[in-house]
Amino acid sequence: MPQSTTTKAISITLNGDPYSLDGDARVAALLDRLNLRTTRVAVEINGHIVPRSDYAQAAIEAGDSVEIINFVGGG
Amino acid sequence: MTDTPFELAGRKFTSRLIVGTGKYKDFAETRAAVETSGAEIVTVAVRRVNITERGKENLLDYLDPARYQILPNTAGCFTAEEAIRTCRLAREVGVGDMVKLEVIGDNKTLFPDVAATLEAARVLVKEGFKVLPYITDDPVSCLRLADIGCVAVMPLAAPIGSGLGIRNPHNIAIIVEQAKVPVIVDAGVGTASDAAVAMELGCDGVLMNTAIAGAKDPLAMARAMRLGVEAGRTAFLAGRIERRLYATASSPLTGLVG
């Protein structure tokens, strides 16, 4: 059965906090919803880095732990 | 005597001053300080995106990766595993594979955990990273890191943000003499003379953050640091006089009116 892009919300952990993900559960869609540019971030799902080339297809599933990082000021 | 270019990980740079981007009041001040410093390499930290803040600007909007070599650090990592994970994430952002490796051993001093740094460096070098390790001013650790394949060694002057300057110039001199890779003094620099001393000892570069960002006038200090690094490097290349216990007169000893 193809991966559905149902609007039913799924519970995930996003950057350490519970997050209700509804709508398109693909990484690219989530980044878009969060107003994040793909060229400024890196993404991990369950400890595995998602290559940028996979953002359009990679789907987040219920219970997943997602980390989205970016660069900030530092020494 | 003209200087050779500062070569790091196969790339040539003009500036021997590397600056951090932390502790500034905003991105605009960060950019102004970096520009004034003349630095071509800047360090950044790797952190979770703040998802509650929408439409946020990003540091890279102010420091163009096409203009600056971005050097992500692993600040906040206390184990080799955390540092390795951070480097992999940093590389995935896609602005290069140079990383500043920091594995901290103690919260008060922020001194590196040497064993963990060596362990992380081995893994990262194998994975193709260009590793610049922050390390103690210990010549043996620097030799080991160079043998592992790090592209530079970065011995600390003093604790991060302490402003104490080079605590052990003899060790830094030994590290420079035995160096197989560029030596960049990193951490603890306080003012321009500290940067000049590092360069006079023969270091290839200096890395600093708090010394500029924490100064009363960061832009003025950025300029001072640029000049300090240049002065120190020029003095090093000029070949200083020997240190003597006793005097040698500067004016002739004959022809005195008498």
Coordinates of C-alpha atoms in Angstrom, one line a residue:
Chain A
M1 CA 0.0 0.0 0.0
P2 CA 1.6 3.3 -1.0
Q3 CA 2.7 5.6 1.8
S4 CA -0.4 7.7 2.5
T5 CA -0.3 11.5 3.0
T6 CA -3.4 11.5 5.1
T7 CA -4.2 14.5 7.2
K8 CA -4.6 12.4 10.3
A9 CA -2.1 13.7 12.9
I10 CA 0.7 11.5 14.1
S11 CA 2.7 11.9 17.3
I12 CA 6.4 12.3 16.9
T13 CA 9.3 13.8 18.9
L14 CA 10.7 16.8 17.3
N15 CA 13.9 18.3 18.6
G16 CA 13.3 16.6 22.0
D17 CA 9.7 17.7 22.4
P18 CA 6.4 16.0 21.6
Y19 CA 5.0 17.2 18.3
S20 CA 1.8 16.5 16.5
L21 CA 2.5 16.2 12.8
D22 CA -0.5 16.5 10.6
G23 CA -0.8 16.7 6.8
D24 CA 2.1 15.7 4.6
A25 CA 4.6 13.7 6.7
R26 CA 7.5 13.9 4.3
V27 CA 10.6 15.7 5.5
A28 CA 10.4 18.4 2.8
A29 CA 6.9 19.2 3.7
L30 CA 7.7 19.5 7.4
L31 CA 10.6 21.8 6.7
D32 CA 8.3 23.9 4.5
R33 CA 5.6 24.1 7.2
L34 CA 8.3 25.2 9.7
N35 CA 9.5 27.8 7.3
L36 CA 13.0 26.3 7.2
R37 CA 15.2 26.4 4.1
T38 CA 16.7 23.0 3.2
T39 CA 20.1 24.7 2.6
R40 CA 20.3 25.8 6.2
V41 CA 19.5 22.6 8.0
A42 CA 20.4 18.9 8.5
V43 CA 17.8 16.3 9.5
E44 CA 18.0 13.1 11.5
I45 CA 15.3 10.5 11.9
N46 CA 15.8 8.0 14.7
G47 CA 19.5 8.8 14.8
H48 CA 20.0 8.4 11.0
I49 CA 20.9 11.4 8.9
V50 CA 18.5 12.0 6.0
P51 CA 20.3 13.1 2.9
R52 CA 19.0 16.3 1.4
S53 CA 18.3 14.5 -1.9
D54 CA 15.8 12.3 0.0
Y55 CA 13.8 15.2 1.7
A56 CA 11.0 15.1 -0.9
Q57 CA 10.4 11.3 -0.4
A58 CA 11.5 10.5 3.1
A59 CA 8.4 10.0 5.3
I60 CA 8.2 10.5 9.0
E61 CA 6.2 7.9 10.9
A62 CA 4.4 7.9 14.2
G63 CA 6.8 7.5 17.1
D64 CA 9.8 8.8 15.2
S65 CA 12.4 11.0 16.8
V66 CA 13.3 13.8 14.5
E67 CA 16.2 16.2 14.9
I68 CA 16.5 19.3 12.8
I69 CA 19.7 21.3 13.3
N70 CA 21.2 24.4 11.9
F71 CA 24.3 26.6 12.5
V72 CA 24.3 29.3 15.2
G73 CA 26.9 31.6 16.6
G74 CA 29.7 29.8 18.4
G75 CA 33.4 29.9 19.0
Chain B
M1 CA 60.7 38.8 3.7
T2 CA 57.3 38.0 2.0
D3 CA 55.0 35.5 3.7
T4 CA 53.9 32.2 2.3
P5 CA 50.1 31.8 2.1
F6 CA 48.3 30.2 5.0
E7 CA 47.5 26.8 3.7
L8 CA 44.9 24.7 5.4
A9 CA 43.3 21.5 4.1
G10 CA 44.5 22.2 0.7
R11 CA 43.1 25.7 0.5
K12 CA 45.1 28.9 0.6
F13 CA 44.1 31.8 2.9
T14 CA 45.4 35.3 3.3
S15 CA 44.3 35.9 6.8
R16 CA 45.8 34.0 9.7
L17 CA 43.0 35.1 12.0
I18 CA 40.1 32.8 12.5
V19 CA 37.1 34.1 14.4
G20 CA 34.1 32.7 16.2
T21 CA 30.6 33.9 15.8
G22 CA 29.3 33.5 19.4
K23 CA 28.4 36.0 22.1
Y24 CA 27.5 38.9 19.7
K25 CA 24.4 40.9 20.3
D26 CA 22.9 40.1 16.9
F27 CA 23.8 38.8 13.5
A28 CA 24.5 42.3 12.1
E29 CA 27.2 42.8 14.8
T30 CA 28.6 39.4 14.1
R31 CA 29.0 40.2 10.4
A32 CA 30.5 43.6 11.1
A33 CA 33.1 42.1 13.5
V34 CA 34.0 39.3 11.1
E35 CA 34.4 41.7 8.2
T36 CA 36.5 44.1 10.3
S37 CA 38.7 41.3 11.5
G38 CA 39.6 40.3 7.9
A39 CA 39.0 36.6 8.8
E40 CA 38.2 34.3 6.0
I41 CA 37.4 31.3 8.2
V42 CA 34.6 31.5 10.9
T43 CA 33.5 28.9 13.4
V44 CA 29.8 28.2 14.1
A45 CA 28.0 25.9 16.5
V46 CA 25.6 23.2 15.6
R47 CA 22.2 23.4 17.5
R48 CA 18.6 22.4 17.2
V49 CA 16.5 24.7 15.1
N50 CA 14.1 26.8 17.2
I51 CA 10.8 25.5 15.7
T52 CA 8.6 27.9 17.5
E53 CA 10.2 31.0 15.9
R54 CA 8.8 31.4 12.4
G55 CA 10.4 33.2 9.5
K56 CA 13.7 33.4 11.3
E57 CA 16.9 34.6 9.8
N58 CA 19.8 32.3 9.8
L59 CA 23.5 33.0 10.6
L60 CA 24.4 31.9 7.1
D61 CA 22.3 34.8 5.7
Y62 CA 24.8 37.1 7.2
L63 CA 28.0 35.1 6.6
D64 CA 27.9 33.9 3.0
P65 CA 29.4 30.4 2.7
A66 CA 30.6 31.4 -0.7
R67 CA 32.7 34.1 0.9
Y68 CA 33.7 32.5 4.2
Q69 CA 34.9 29.0 5.0
I70 CA 32.5 27.9 7.6
L71 CA 34.0 25.8 10.4
P72 CA 31.4 24.0 12.4
N73 CA 32.5 23.2 16.0
T74 CA 31.4 20.4 18.3
A75 CA 31.1 22.7 21.3
G76 CA 28.9 21.1 24.0
C77 CA 30.0 17.6 23.2
F78 CA 31.5 15.6 26.1
T79 CA 32.0 12.3 24.4
A80 CA 33.6 11.2 21.1
E81 CA 30.3 9.8 20.0
E82 CA 28.5 13.1 20.5
A83 CA 31.2 14.9 18.6
I84 CA 31.2 12.4 15.7
R85 CA 27.4 12.7 15.4
T86 CA 27.6 16.5 15.4
C87 CA 30.3 16.5 12.7
R88 CA 28.2 14.2 10.5
L89 CA 25.2 16.5 10.9
A90 CA 27.3 19.6 10.3
R91 CA 28.7 18.2 7.0
E92 CA 25.1 17.4 5.9
V93 CA 24.3 21.2 5.9
G94 CA 26.5 21.2 2.8
V95 CA 29.0 24.0 3.3
G96 CA 32.1 21.8 3.5
D97 CA 33.8 19.1 5.4
M98 CA 36.1 21.1 7.7
V99 CA 35.3 20.7 11.3
K100 CA 36.6 22.1 14.6
L101 CA 36.6 19.1 16.9
E102 CA 36.0 19.8 20.6
V103 CA 35.3 17.1 23.1
I104 CA 35.1 18.8 26.5
G105 CA 36.4 17.0 29.6
D106 CA 35.4 19.4 32.4
N107 CA 32.7 22.0 32.7
K108 CA 34.7 24.6 34.7
T109 CA 37.8 24.7 32.6
L110 CA 36.3 23.5 29.3
F111 CA 39.6 21.8 28.7
P112 CA 39.5 19.0 26.2
D113 CA 39.1 15.3 27.0
V114 CA 42.3 14.3 25.2
A115 CA 41.6 10.6 25.0
A116 CA 38.1 11.2 23.6
T117 CA 39.5 13.8 21.2
L118 CA 42.0 11.4 19.8
E119 CA 39.2 8.7 19.5
A120 CA 36.9 11.0 17.7
A121 CA 39.6 12.3 15.4
R122 CA 40.5 8.8 14.3
V123 CA 36.9 8.1 13.2
L124 CA 36.3 11.5 11.6
V125 CA 39.6 11.4 9.6
K126 CA 38.6 8.0 8.3
E127 CA 35.2 9.4 7.2
G128 CA 37.0 12.1 5.2
F129 CA 36.5 15.1 7.4
K130 CA 39.2 17.8 7.5
V131 CA 39.7 17.9 11.3
L132 CA 41.0 20.8 13.3
P133 CA 41.2 19.6 16.8
Y134 CA 41.0 21.9 19.9
I135 CA 43.5 20.4 22.2
T136 CA 45.7 21.1 25.3
D137 CA 49.1 22.7 24.9
D138 CA 50.7 19.3 25.1
P139 CA 53.2 18.5 22.4
V140 CA 52.6 14.8 22.5
S141 CA 48.9 15.1 22.0
C142 CA 49.6 17.4 19.0
L143 CA 52.0 14.9 17.5
R144 CA 49.4 12.1 17.9
L145 CA 46.6 14.2 16.3
A146 CA 48.9 15.0 13.3
D147 CA 49.8 11.3 12.9
I148 CA 46.1 10.5 12.9
G149 CA 45.6 12.8 9.9
C150 CA 44.2 16.0 11.3
V151 CA 44.8 19.0 9.0
A152 CA 46.0 21.2 11.8
V153 CA 46.4 21.2 15.6
M154 CA 44.8 23.9 17.8
P155 CA 46.4 24.0 21.2
L156 CA 44.7 26.3 23.7
A157 CA 46.4 29.4 25.1
A158 CA 44.2 29.3 28.2
P159 CA 40.6 28.3 29.1
I160 CA 38.0 29.3 26.6
G161 CA 36.8 32.9 27.2
S162 CA 39.4 33.4 30.0
G163 CA 41.4 36.1 28.2
L164 CA 44.5 35.0 30.0
G165 CA 46.6 34.7 26.9
I166 CA 49.2 32.0 26.3
R167 CA 49.8 30.4 29.6
N168 CA 52.7 28.2 28.5
P169 CA 54.7 29.8 25.6
H170 CA 57.4 27.1 26.0
N171 CA 55.0 24.4 25.2
I172 CA 53.6 26.3 22.2
A173 CA 57.1 26.9 20.9
I174 CA 57.8 23.1 21.2
I175 CA 54.6 22.3 19.4
V176 CA 55.5 24.7 16.6
E177 CA 59.0 23.3 16.3
Q178 CA 57.8 19.7 16.1
A179 CA 54.7 20.5 14.0
K180 CA 53.9 18.4 11.0
V181 CA 50.7 20.4 10.3
P182 CA 49.7 24.0 10.8
V183 CA 49.5 25.2 14.5
I184 CA 46.6 27.5 15.4
V185 CA 46.4 28.8 18.9
D186 CA 42.8 28.5 19.9
A187 CA 41.1 29.7 23.1
G188 CA 42.0 32.0 25.9
V189 CA 43.3 34.9 23.9
G190 CA 42.4 38.2 25.5
T191 CA 43.9 41.1 23.6
A192 CA 45.9 42.0 20.6
S193 CA 49.3 41.4 22.2
D194 CA 48.2 37.8 23.0
A195 CA 47.6 37.2 19.3
A196 CA 50.9 38.8 18.4
V197 CA 52.7 36.6 20.9
A198 CA 51.2 33.5 19.3
M199 CA 52.3 34.6 15.9
E200 CA 55.8 35.5 17.2
L201 CA 56.2 32.0 18.5
G202 CA 55.8 30.8 15.0
C203 CA 52.2 29.7 15.0
D204 CA 50.4 29.6 11.7
G205 CA 47.2 31.2 12.9
V206 CA 45.1 32.2 15.9
L207 CA 41.5 31.5 16.6
M208 CA 39.4 33.6 19.0
N209 CA 35.9 34.5 19.8
T210 CA 35.3 36.1 23.3
A211 CA 38.3 38.4 23.0
I212 CA 36.5 40.2 20.2
A213 CA 32.8 39.7 21.0
G214 CA 33.2 40.5 24.7
A215 CA 35.3 43.6 24.2
K216 CA 33.8 46.9 25.1
D217 CA 34.1 47.9 21.4
P218 CA 34.0 44.7 19.4
L219 CA 34.7 46.3 16.1
A220 CA 37.7 48.2 17.4
M221 CA 39.0 45.0 18.9
A222 CA 38.4 43.1 15.7
R223 CA 40.7 45.6 14.0
A224 CA 43.2 45.4 16.8
M225 CA 43.3 41.6 16.5
R226 CA 43.8 41.8 12.7
L227 CA 46.7 44.2 13.3
G228 CA 48.1 42.1 16.1
V229 CA 48.2 38.9 14.1
E230 CA 49.8 40.8 11.2
A231 CA 52.3 42.5 13.5
G232 CA 53.2 39.2 15.2
R233 CA 53.6 37.4 11.9
T234 CA 55.7 40.2 10.4
A235 CA 57.9 40.2 13.4
F236 CA 58.3 36.5 13.3
L237 CA 59.4 36.6 9.7
A238 CA 61.7 39.6 10.4
G239 CA 63.8 37.5 12.7
R240 CA 64.0 39.1 16.2
I241 CA 67.1 39.9 18.1
E242 CA 68.4 37.5 20.7
R243 CA 67.5 37.9 24.3
R244 CA 70.6 38.9 26.3
L245 CA 71.2 39.1 30.1
Y246 CA 73.3 42.2 29.8
A247 CA 73.2 45.4 27.8
T248 CA 74.8 46.1 24.4
A249 CA 74.9 49.9 23.8
S250 CA 73.0 51.3 20.9
S251 CA 75.1 54.5 20.6
P252 CA 78.8 54.6 19.8
L253 CA 81.3 54.2 22.7
T254 CA 83.9 56.5 21.0
G255 CA 84.0 60.2 20.1
L256 CA 82.5 61.3 23.3
V257 CA 83.0 65.0 24.1
G258 CA 85.6 65.1 26.8

